């Protein structure tokens, strides 16, 4: 039997009635489709040879349609009704026109650099290779940050067509956001306002292009009073960079009304441009009701050697640490505090140690790390930091004392004490001065000039290899200055000759791809060949090493090409 679908007769009520009928019919069709035509036969179908249709009939006399015919009729009716609904759709009111995209006066990218940006953004989304084998092709996602940094240093703007992919990259990787949004510029912020997935660009550091000028008192005050927290943090940093005193006054204006977690973040922003002018505010923060705020205020005050706080902590530390003149040879004596009194707690000393730490050693460490390092030479008879660190420490207090001095050197950015605590790079970390922690050594290295830092790490790599050098390499300036680059290449060559797989050095290889000077590619060419495998060599290790060095060389050459495309060199 053939079936045909009918539609309701026009309603006497006019267009409003037609819309009601249309909605009713469509709802019935959807309900029948969801429940099944056997359980809920539609009432708007007509079967040849039967009666009823839009008036609610369920079919004619005699045999009714089969289930398959009813289901087919349902689909036919739905198709007809879909066309009817679309044909009768009335246009809605026009949306207001968009504001035009703002102008970006910066210069456009050279053509080769535009193509490179497209390649890097496309490579960012490429599927990662199988675990354990990356192949010989460069990792484009890891080169994108360097490209963005160099493009921004040269004052370029992003091509309009690249803005969506650039914003997607910034959404996926927070580490890319500052540089990606800087390249995107005002047009990127305009576009971000049209897509909820890109709204991150309108807040915090991403909205830096929209911050009022620090000299715009009205704009600054309005954003400070009504802005989102991330916007206020960005504003405070901008004002602080332009005028440290104005930034401090801005923070003080609402300090008492801020939430504890917000006060902590705002206080941390004072690290930039910290000076003696901040002392009064920080002293008041020592009485804050939040323990974390008090601790941060104490840390910032300890970085001001001339502050009253630093003087108080120096006096306390001096009563605990001194020179024992009764010993046969000069020795440092330590008498840790027996209590953490109210005055110490008022200066931010935390009374309760973490699990596994003794109370007295915990209190001693806090006093020594907060005391200005300039107080110790006079305390030890005019000795230099190197001579002080070389002195023996009585009663097994050396580890605790040197670790506290390490934290003080990092906090106070004291390069002379950092050198003394690092010691000679050839000395094994476990037996040297200062600390055996590579993470703390990396922090000490960060206080040294870039060239000195590279030389120290190069000597460390030459003496101890790469297995312990990863964190130290991470604090060296990019590109690595010589002799650091040569030391890393030599160490990789030695590791390859040892016959192991390169996977143990994948972290160092990744750093080398990003940090070696591109000219090092010439030194590495000879290592790309497949080496002979000895008896002690792991099966297939030579092939993996060859592939890793090929990837390193191709990455370095790609970095050189990127630089030339952006600089015209």
Coordinates of C-alpha atoms in Angstrom, one line a residue:
X1 CA 0.0 0.0 0.0
X2 CA 1.2 3.5 -0.7
X3 CA 1.1 6.1 2.0
X4 CA 0.9 9.9 1.7
X5 CA 1.4 12.5 4.4
X6 CA -1.0 15.3 4.9
X7 CA -0.5 18.6 6.7
X8 CA -3.0 20.3 8.8
X9 CA -5.4 22.6 7.1
X10 CA -4.7 26.4 7.6
X11 CA -6.0 27.6 10.8
X12 CA -8.7 30.2 10.9
X13 CA -6.7 31.9 13.6
X14 CA -4.2 33.1 10.9
X15 CA -0.4 33.1 11.2
X16 CA -0.4 32.6 15.0
X17 CA -2.7 29.6 14.6
X18 CA -0.5 28.2 11.8
X19 CA 2.5 28.4 14.1
X20 CA 0.7 26.6 16.8
X21 CA -0.5 23.8 14.4
X22 CA 3.0 23.5 13.1
X23 CA 4.5 23.1 16.6
X24 CA 1.8 20.6 17.5
X25 CA 2.4 18.4 14.4
X26 CA 6.2 18.5 14.8
X27 CA 6.0 17.6 18.5
X28 CA 3.7 14.6 17.6
X29 CA 6.1 13.4 14.9
X30 CA 9.1 13.6 17.3
X31 CA 7.2 11.8 20.0
X32 CA 6.2 9.0 17.7
X33 CA 9.7 8.6 16.4
X34 CA 11.1 8.4 19.9
X35 CA 8.6 6.0 21.3
X36 CA 8.0 3.9 18.1
X37 CA 5.1 3.9 15.8
X38 CA 3.8 0.7 17.3
X39 CA 3.5 2.2 20.8
X40 CA 2.5 5.7 19.7
X41 CA 0.9 5.7 16.2
X42 CA 1.0 9.2 14.7
X43 CA -2.3 10.8 14.0
X44 CA -1.2 13.0 11.1
X45 CA -0.6 10.2 8.5
X46 CA -2.9 9.0 5.8
X47 CA -2.8 5.6 4.3
X48 CA -4.2 4.9 0.8
X49 CA -7.5 3.1 1.1
X50 CA -8.1 4.4 4.6
X51 CA -9.6 7.5 6.2
X52 CA -8.7 10.1 8.8
X53 CA -5.6 12.2 8.7
X54 CA -4.9 15.6 10.2
X55 CA -8.2 15.6 12.1
X56 CA -6.9 12.9 14.5
X57 CA -8.1 9.8 12.7
X58 CA -6.0 6.7 13.0
X59 CA -6.7 5.1 9.7
X60 CA -9.6 3.8 7.6
X61 CA -11.8 0.7 8.0
X62 CA -10.5 -2.7 7.3
X63 CA -6.9 -3.6 7.4
X64 CA -4.6 -0.8 8.6
X65 CA -1.1 -0.2 7.3
X66 CA 1.8 -2.4 8.3
X67 CA 4.4 -1.2 10.8
X68 CA 7.0 -0.7 8.0
X69 CA 4.5 1.4 6.1
X70 CA 3.6 3.5 9.1
X71 CA 7.3 4.1 9.9
X72 CA 7.9 5.1 6.2
X73 CA 4.9 7.4 6.3
X74 CA 6.3 9.0 9.5
X75 CA 9.6 9.8 7.8
X76 CA 7.8 11.1 4.7
X77 CA 5.6 13.4 6.8
X78 CA 8.6 14.6 8.8
X79 CA 10.5 15.4 5.5
X80 CA 7.5 17.4 4.1
X81 CA 6.9 19.1 7.4
X82 CA 10.6 20.1 7.6
X83 CA 10.4 21.8 4.2
X84 CA 7.2 23.5 5.3
X85 CA 8.7 24.8 8.5
X86 CA 11.8 26.1 6.7
X87 CA 9.8 27.7 3.9
X88 CA 7.6 29.5 6.4
X89 CA 10.5 30.8 8.5
X90 CA 10.4 34.6 8.9
X91 CA 13.6 36.5 9.2
X92 CA 14.4 37.8 12.6
X93 CA 15.7 41.3 13.5
X94 CA 19.2 42.0 12.2
X95 CA 22.0 41.8 14.8
X96 CA 23.8 45.1 15.5
X97 CA 26.9 45.5 13.4
X98 CA 30.2 44.6 15.0
X99 CA 32.6 47.3 16.0
X100 CA 35.5 47.4 13.5
X101 CA 38.7 45.8 14.4
X102 CA 41.2 48.3 15.8
X103 CA 44.3 49.3 13.8
X104 CA 47.7 47.8 14.7
X105 CA 50.5 50.1 13.6
X106 CA 53.2 47.5 14.0
X107 CA 55.0 46.3 10.8
X108 CA 53.8 43.1 9.1
X109 CA 55.8 39.9 9.1
X110 CA 58.0 39.2 6.1
X111 CA 56.5 36.6 3.7
X112 CA 58.9 33.8 4.7
X113 CA 58.2 34.4 8.4
X114 CA 54.4 34.4 7.8
X115 CA 54.8 30.9 6.2
X116 CA 56.9 29.8 9.1
X117 CA 54.3 30.9 11.6
X118 CA 51.6 28.9 9.8
X119 CA 53.9 25.9 9.8
X120 CA 54.6 26.2 13.5
X121 CA 51.0 26.7 14.4
X122 CA 50.0 23.7 12.3
X123 CA 52.7 21.5 13.8
X124 CA 51.5 22.4 17.3
X125 CA 48.4 20.4 16.7
X126 CA 50.1 17.5 14.9
X127 CA 49.7 14.1 16.7
X128 CA 52.6 13.2 18.9
X129 CA 54.8 10.3 17.6
X130 CA 54.7 6.9 19.3
X131 CA 56.2 6.8 22.7
X132 CA 60.0 6.1 22.8
X133 CA 60.7 7.2 19.2
X134 CA 60.4 10.8 18.1
X135 CA 61.9 10.4 14.7
X136 CA 64.4 12.8 13.1
X137 CA 62.0 15.7 12.4
X138 CA 62.1 18.8 14.6
X139 CA 59.4 19.3 17.2
X140 CA 57.7 22.4 15.9
X141 CA 55.6 22.9 19.1
X142 CA 58.8 23.4 21.1
X143 CA 60.1 26.0 18.6
X144 CA 57.0 28.1 18.7
X145 CA 57.9 29.9 22.0
X146 CA 61.3 31.0 20.6
X147 CA 59.8 32.2 17.3
X148 CA 57.2 34.3 19.2
X149 CA 59.8 35.8 21.4
X150 CA 62.0 36.8 18.5
X151 CA 59.1 38.2 16.5
X152 CA 58.0 40.3 19.4
X153 CA 61.5 41.6 20.0
X154 CA 61.5 42.8 16.3
X155 CA 58.2 44.6 16.7
X156 CA 56.1 42.5 14.2
X157 CA 52.3 41.9 14.3
X158 CA 50.5 38.7 13.6
X159 CA 48.8 38.3 10.2
X160 CA 45.0 38.6 10.6
X161 CA 44.5 35.1 9.1
X162 CA 46.8 33.6 11.7
X163 CA 44.9 35.1 14.7
X164 CA 42.5 32.2 15.3
X165 CA 45.2 29.6 15.3
X166 CA 47.4 31.8 17.5
X167 CA 44.6 32.3 20.1
X168 CA 43.9 28.5 20.0
X169 CA 47.6 27.9 20.8
X170 CA 47.5 30.4 23.6
X171 CA 44.4 28.8 25.1
X172 CA 46.0 25.3 25.0
X173 CA 49.4 26.4 26.5
X174 CA 49.5 29.0 29.3
X175 CA 53.3 29.3 28.8
X176 CA 52.6 30.7 25.3
X177 CA 50.1 33.3 26.4
X178 CA 52.2 36.4 27.1
X179 CA 54.1 36.2 23.9
X180 CA 51.2 34.9 21.7
X181 CA 48.9 37.7 22.9
X182 CA 51.6 40.3 22.5
X183 CA 52.0 39.3 18.8
X184 CA 48.2 39.1 18.4
X185 CA 48.0 42.7 19.6
X186 CA 44.8 44.8 19.7
X187 CA 43.2 42.8 16.9
X188 CA 43.7 39.6 18.7
X189 CA 41.9 41.1 21.8
X190 CA 39.1 42.3 19.6
X191 CA 38.7 38.8 18.1
X192 CA 38.9 37.2 21.5
X193 CA 35.9 39.2 22.6
X194 CA 33.8 37.4 20.0
X195 CA 34.5 33.8 21.0
X196 CA 33.9 32.6 24.6
X197 CA 36.7 30.1 24.2
X198 CA 39.2 33.0 23.9
X199 CA 37.9 35.1 26.8
X200 CA 41.1 34.2 28.8
X201 CA 42.9 36.8 26.6
X202 CA 40.7 39.6 28.1
X203 CA 41.9 38.9 31.6
X204 CA 45.2 39.1 33.5
X205 CA 48.4 39.4 31.5
X206 CA 46.4 38.7 28.4
X207 CA 44.6 42.1 28.7
X208 CA 47.8 44.0 29.2
X209 CA 47.1 45.9 25.9
X210 CA 43.8 47.1 27.4
X211 CA 45.2 48.3 30.7
X212 CA 44.9 52.1 31.3
X213 CA 48.1 54.0 31.3
X214 CA 49.7 54.3 34.8
X215 CA 49.4 58.0 34.4
X216 CA 45.6 57.8 33.9
X217 CA 44.5 58.2 37.5
X218 CA 40.8 57.9 36.7
X219 CA 41.2 54.8 34.5
X220 CA 43.5 53.1 37.0
X221 CA 41.2 53.8 39.9
X222 CA 38.2 52.5 38.0
X223 CA 39.8 49.2 37.0
X224 CA 41.3 48.8 40.5
X225 CA 37.9 49.2 42.1
X226 CA 35.8 47.2 39.6
X227 CA 38.2 44.9 37.6
X228 CA 38.5 41.1 37.9
X229 CA 41.2 39.9 40.2
X230 CA 43.6 38.9 37.3
X231 CA 43.1 42.3 35.8
X232 CA 43.9 44.0 39.1
X233 CA 47.1 41.9 39.5
X234 CA 48.2 42.9 35.9
X235 CA 47.3 46.6 36.7
X236 CA 49.3 46.6 39.9
X237 CA 52.3 45.1 38.1
X238 CA 52.1 47.7 35.3
X239 CA 51.8 50.6 37.8
X240 CA 54.5 49.2 39.9
X241 CA 56.9 48.9 37.0
X242 CA 56.2 52.5 36.0
X243 CA 56.2 54.0 39.5
X244 CA 56.9 51.8 42.5
X245 CA 55.6 54.3 45.0
X246 CA 52.3 54.7 43.1
X247 CA 51.9 51.0 42.9
X248 CA 52.4 50.7 46.6
X249 CA 49.9 53.5 47.3
X250 CA 47.3 51.7 45.0
X251 CA 47.7 48.5 47.0
X252 CA 47.5 50.3 50.3
X253 CA 44.3 52.0 49.4
X254 CA 42.2 48.8 49.5
X255 CA 44.5 46.5 51.5
X256 CA 42.3 46.1 54.6
X257 CA 39.3 45.1 52.5
X258 CA 41.0 42.5 50.4
X259 CA 40.6 38.7 50.9
X260 CA 43.5 36.9 52.5
X261 CA 44.4 34.9 49.3
X262 CA 44.2 38.2 47.3
X263 CA 46.4 40.0 49.8
X264 CA 49.0 37.2 49.4
X265 CA 49.1 37.5 45.6
X266 CA 49.2 41.3 45.7
X267 CA 52.0 41.3 48.2
X268 CA 54.0 38.9 46.1
X269 CA 53.9 41.4 43.3
X270 CA 56.0 43.8 45.3
X271 CA 59.1 41.7 44.6
X272 CA 59.4 43.7 41.4
X273 CA 61.0 47.0 42.3
X274 CA 61.3 46.1 46.0
X275 CA 63.1 48.9 47.9
X276 CA 63.5 50.5 51.3
X277 CA 60.4 52.6 50.5
X278 CA 58.3 49.5 50.9
X279 CA 59.5 48.7 54.5
X280 CA 56.8 50.5 56.4
X281 CA 54.0 48.8 54.5
X282 CA 55.7 45.4 54.9
X283 CA 56.3 45.9 58.6
X284 CA 52.5 46.5 59.0
X285 CA 51.9 43.3 57.0
X286 CA 53.8 41.3 59.6
X287 CA 50.7 41.7 61.8
X288 CA 48.3 40.4 59.2
X289 CA 45.8 37.9 60.3
X290 CA 46.9 35.5 57.5
X291 CA 50.0 33.4 58.3
X292 CA 50.9 33.1 54.6
X293 CA 50.8 36.9 54.3
X294 CA 53.0 37.3 57.4
X295 CA 55.5 34.8 56.0
X296 CA 55.7 36.6 52.6
X297 CA 56.1 40.0 54.3
X298 CA 58.9 38.6 56.4
X299 CA 60.6 37.1 53.3
X300 CA 60.4 40.5 51.5
X301 CA 61.8 42.4 54.4
X302 CA 64.7 40.0 54.8
X303 CA 65.6 41.0 51.2
X304 CA 66.1 44.5 52.5
X305 CA 69.4 44.3 54.4
X306 CA 69.0 47.8 55.9
X307 CA 65.5 47.2 57.2
X308 CA 64.7 47.1 60.9
X309 CA 63.4 43.6 60.4
X310 CA 66.7 42.4 59.0
X311 CA 68.5 44.0 62.0
X312 CA 66.3 42.1 64.4
X313 CA 66.8 38.8 62.7
X314 CA 70.6 39.4 62.5
X315 CA 70.6 40.0 66.2
X316 CA 68.8 36.7 66.9
X317 CA 70.9 34.8 64.4
X318 CA 74.1 36.1 66.0
X319 CA 73.1 34.7 69.4
X320 CA 72.8 31.3 67.8
X321 CA 75.8 31.1 65.4
X322 CA 79.3 32.3 66.2
X323 CA 83.0 31.4 66.3
X324 CA 84.2 29.0 68.9
X325 CA 87.6 30.3 70.0
X326 CA 88.2 27.6 72.5
X327 CA 88.6 24.9 69.9
X328 CA 92.0 23.9 68.6
X329 CA 91.1 25.3 65.2
X330 CA 88.5 27.9 64.3
X331 CA 85.1 26.3 64.4
X332 CA 81.6 27.5 64.0
X333 CA 79.4 26.8 67.1
X334 CA 75.7 26.6 66.9
X335 CA 73.1 27.0 69.7
X336 CA 69.7 26.7 68.2
X337 CA 66.8 28.6 69.9
X338 CA 65.1 26.8 72.8
X339 CA 61.7 28.4 72.1
X340 CA 59.9 30.5 69.5
X341 CA 58.7 33.4 71.6
X342 CA 56.0 35.9 70.7
X343 CA 58.5 38.4 69.3
X344 CA 59.8 35.8 66.9
X345 CA 56.4 34.8 65.8
X346 CA 55.5 38.5 65.4
X347 CA 58.4 38.7 62.9
X348 CA 57.0 35.8 60.8
X349 CA 58.8 32.9 62.3
X350 CA 56.5 29.9 62.0
X351 CA 56.5 28.0 65.3
X352 CA 55.3 24.6 64.2
X353 CA 57.8 22.6 62.0
X354 CA 56.7 20.4 59.1
X355 CA 56.6 16.6 59.7
X356 CA 60.0 15.2 60.2
X357 CA 61.7 18.4 61.3
X358 CA 62.9 19.2 64.8
X359 CA 61.6 22.4 66.3
X360 CA 65.0 23.9 67.2
X361 CA 66.5 23.2 63.8
X362 CA 63.4 24.6 62.1
X363 CA 63.6 27.8 64.1
X364 CA 67.3 28.2 63.5
X365 CA 66.9 27.8 59.8
X366 CA 64.3 30.6 59.7
X367 CA 66.4 33.0 61.7
X368 CA 69.6 32.4 59.6
X369 CA 67.9 32.7 56.2
X370 CA 66.2 35.9 57.2
X371 CA 69.4 37.5 58.6
X372 CA 71.3 39.8 56.1
X373 CA 74.4 37.9 54.9
X374 CA 76.4 41.1 55.4
X375 CA 76.3 40.5 59.1
X376 CA 78.5 37.3 59.0
X377 CA 81.9 38.6 58.0
X378 CA 82.1 40.8 61.1
X379 CA 80.8 37.9 63.2
X380 CA 83.6 35.7 62.0
X381 CA 86.6 38.0 62.3
X382 CA 86.5 39.6 58.9
X383 CA 86.5 36.4 57.0
X384 CA 85.2 36.2 53.4
X385 CA 82.2 34.2 52.5
X386 CA 84.5 31.4 51.0
X387 CA 86.5 31.3 54.3
X388 CA 83.3 31.2 56.4
X389 CA 81.8 28.4 54.4
X390 CA 85.1 26.4 54.7
X391 CA 85.0 26.5 58.5
X392 CA 84.0 23.3 60.2
X393 CA 80.7 23.4 62.1
X394 CA 80.4 21.7 65.5
X395 CA 77.8 19.1 66.5
X396 CA 76.6 18.2 63.0
X397 CA 74.9 21.5 62.4
X398 CA 76.7 22.1 59.1
X399 CA 74.0 20.8 56.8
X400 CA 71.3 22.9 58.5
X401 CA 73.5 26.1 58.6
X402 CA 74.7 25.9 55.0
X403 CA 71.2 25.2 53.7
X404 CA 69.9 28.3 55.5
X405 CA 72.7 30.4 54.0
X406 CA 71.8 29.0 50.6
X407 CA 68.2 30.2 51.0
X408 CA 69.5 33.6 52.2
X409 CA 71.8 33.9 49.2
X410 CA 69.0 33.2 46.8
X411 CA 66.6 35.5 48.6
X412 CA 69.1 38.4 48.8
X413 CA 70.5 37.8 45.3
X414 CA 74.0 37.7 46.8
X415 CA 76.4 36.4 44.1
X416 CA 79.5 36.3 46.4
X417 CA 77.8 34.0 48.9
X418 CA 76.3 31.9 46.0
X419 CA 79.9 31.3 44.7
X420 CA 81.1 30.3 48.1
X421 CA 78.2 27.9 48.7
X422 CA 78.4 26.4 45.2
X423 CA 82.1 25.6 45.6
X424 CA 84.2 24.3 42.8
X425 CA 82.1 22.5 40.1
X426 CA 84.4 19.5 40.1
X427 CA 83.6 18.7 43.7
X428 CA 80.8 16.0 44.0
X429 CA 77.6 17.6 45.3
X430 CA 77.3 15.3 48.2
X431 CA 80.7 16.3 49.6
X432 CA 80.8 20.0 48.6
X433 CA 79.8 23.1 50.6
X434 CA 76.3 24.5 50.6
X435 CA 73.8 22.0 49.6
X436 CA 73.7 18.7 47.8
X437 CA 70.3 19.5 46.3
X438 CA 70.6 20.2 42.6
X439 CA 67.4 22.3 42.7
X440 CA 68.9 24.6 45.3
X441 CA 72.2 24.7 43.4
X442 CA 70.2 25.8 40.3
X443 CA 68.7 28.6 42.4
X444 CA 72.2 29.7 43.6
X445 CA 73.5 29.7 40.0
X446 CA 70.6 32.0 38.9
X447 CA 72.1 34.8 41.0
X448 CA 75.4 34.7 39.0
X449 CA 76.0 36.6 35.7
X450 CA 75.0 34.6 32.6
X451 CA 78.6 34.0 31.4
X452 CA 79.9 32.8 34.8
X453 CA 76.8 30.6 35.1
X454 CA 77.6 28.9 31.8
X455 CA 81.2 28.3 32.6
X456 CA 80.4 26.8 36.0
X457 CA 77.8 24.4 34.5
X458 CA 80.2 23.5 31.7
X459 CA 82.8 22.5 34.2
X460 CA 80.2 20.5 36.2
X461 CA 79.1 18.6 33.1
X462 CA 82.8 17.9 32.2
X463 CA 83.4 16.5 35.7
X464 CA 80.1 14.6 36.4
X465 CA 78.4 14.1 33.0
X466 CA 74.8 14.8 32.1
X467 CA 72.9 12.6 34.5
X468 CA 72.8 15.2 37.3
X469 CA 73.0 18.4 35.1
X470 CA 69.5 18.7 33.8
X471 CA 68.3 21.3 36.4
X472 CA 71.5 23.2 36.2
X473 CA 71.3 23.5 32.4
X474 CA 67.7 24.8 32.7
X475 CA 68.9 28.1 34.4
X476 CA 71.5 28.9 31.8
X477 CA 70.8 31.8 29.4
X478 CA 69.7 30.8 25.8
X479 CA 71.5 30.3 23.6
X480 CA 74.1 28.5 25.7
X481 CA 77.4 30.4 25.8
X482 CA 80.6 28.6 25.3
X483 CA 82.2 26.5 26.7
X484 CA 78.8 25.1 27.8
X485 CA 77.6 24.1 24.4
X486 CA 80.8 22.2 23.6
X487 CA 80.7 20.5 27.0
X488 CA 77.1 19.2 26.4
X489 CA 78.0 17.9 23.0
X490 CA 81.1 16.1 24.3
X491 CA 79.0 14.5 27.1
X492 CA 76.4 13.3 24.7
X493 CA 79.1 11.8 22.5
X494 CA 80.5 10.0 25.6
X495 CA 77.0 8.7 26.5
X496 CA 76.6 7.4 23.0
X497 CA 79.9 5.6 23.1
X498 CA 78.9 4.0 26.4
X499 CA 76.4 1.9 24.4
X500 CA 73.2 2.8 26.3
X501 CA 70.0 4.0 24.7
X502 CA 69.5 7.8 24.4
X503 CA 66.2 7.8 26.2
X504 CA 67.9 8.4 29.5
X505 CA 69.1 11.7 28.1
X506 CA 65.9 12.7 26.3
X507 CA 65.4 15.7 28.7
X508 CA 68.9 17.0 27.9
X509 CA 68.4 16.4 24.2
X510 CA 65.2 18.5 24.4
X511 CA 67.1 21.3 26.1
X512 CA 69.9 21.1 23.6
X513 CA 67.4 21.5 20.7
X514 CA 66.1 24.7 22.2
X515 CA 69.2 26.1 23.8
X516 CA 72.3 25.2 21.8
X517 CA 73.6 27.9 19.5
X518 CA 72.5 27.1 15.9
X519 CA 76.2 27.2 14.8
X520 CA 76.7 24.0 16.9
X521 CA 75.1 22.0 14.0
X522 CA 78.4 21.8 12.3
X523 CA 80.0 20.2 15.3
X524 CA 77.2 17.6 15.5
X525 CA 77.2 16.5 11.8
X526 CA 79.7 13.8 12.4
X527 CA 77.5 12.3 15.2
X528 CA 74.5 11.8 12.9
X529 CA 76.2 8.8 11.2
X530 CA 75.2 5.3 12.3
X531 CA 78.0 4.1 14.7
X532 CA 79.4 0.7 14.8
X533 CA 77.9 -1.4 17.6
X534 CA 80.3 -3.2 20.0
X535 CA 79.6 -6.2 22.0
X536 CA 78.6 -4.2 25.1
X537 CA 76.2 -2.0 23.1
X538 CA 72.5 -2.3 23.6
X539 CA 70.8 -3.7 20.5
X540 CA 69.8 -1.0 18.1
X541 CA 71.1 1.8 20.3
X542 CA 73.3 3.2 17.6
X543 CA 70.3 3.8 15.3
X544 CA 68.4 5.6 18.0
X545 CA 71.4 7.8 18.8
X546 CA 71.9 8.6 15.1
X547 CA 68.2 9.5 14.8
X548 CA 68.4 11.7 17.9
X549 CA 71.4 13.6 16.6
X550 CA 69.8 14.0 13.2
X551 CA 66.8 15.6 14.9
X552 CA 69.1 17.8 16.9
X553 CA 70.9 19.0 13.8
X554 CA 67.8 19.6 11.8
X555 CA 66.2 21.6 14.7
X556 CA 69.3 23.8 15.1
X557 CA 69.3 24.5 11.3
X558 CA 65.5 25.3 11.5
X559 CA 66.2 27.7 14.3
X560 CA 68.9 29.4 12.2
X561 CA 66.4 29.7 9.3
X562 CA 63.7 31.2 11.7
X563 CA 66.2 33.8 12.9
X564 CA 67.2 34.8 9.4
X565 CA 63.6 35.1 8.3
X566 CA 62.7 37.4 11.2
X567 CA 65.9 39.5 11.2
X568 CA 66.7 39.6 7.5
X569 CA 70.1 38.0 8.2

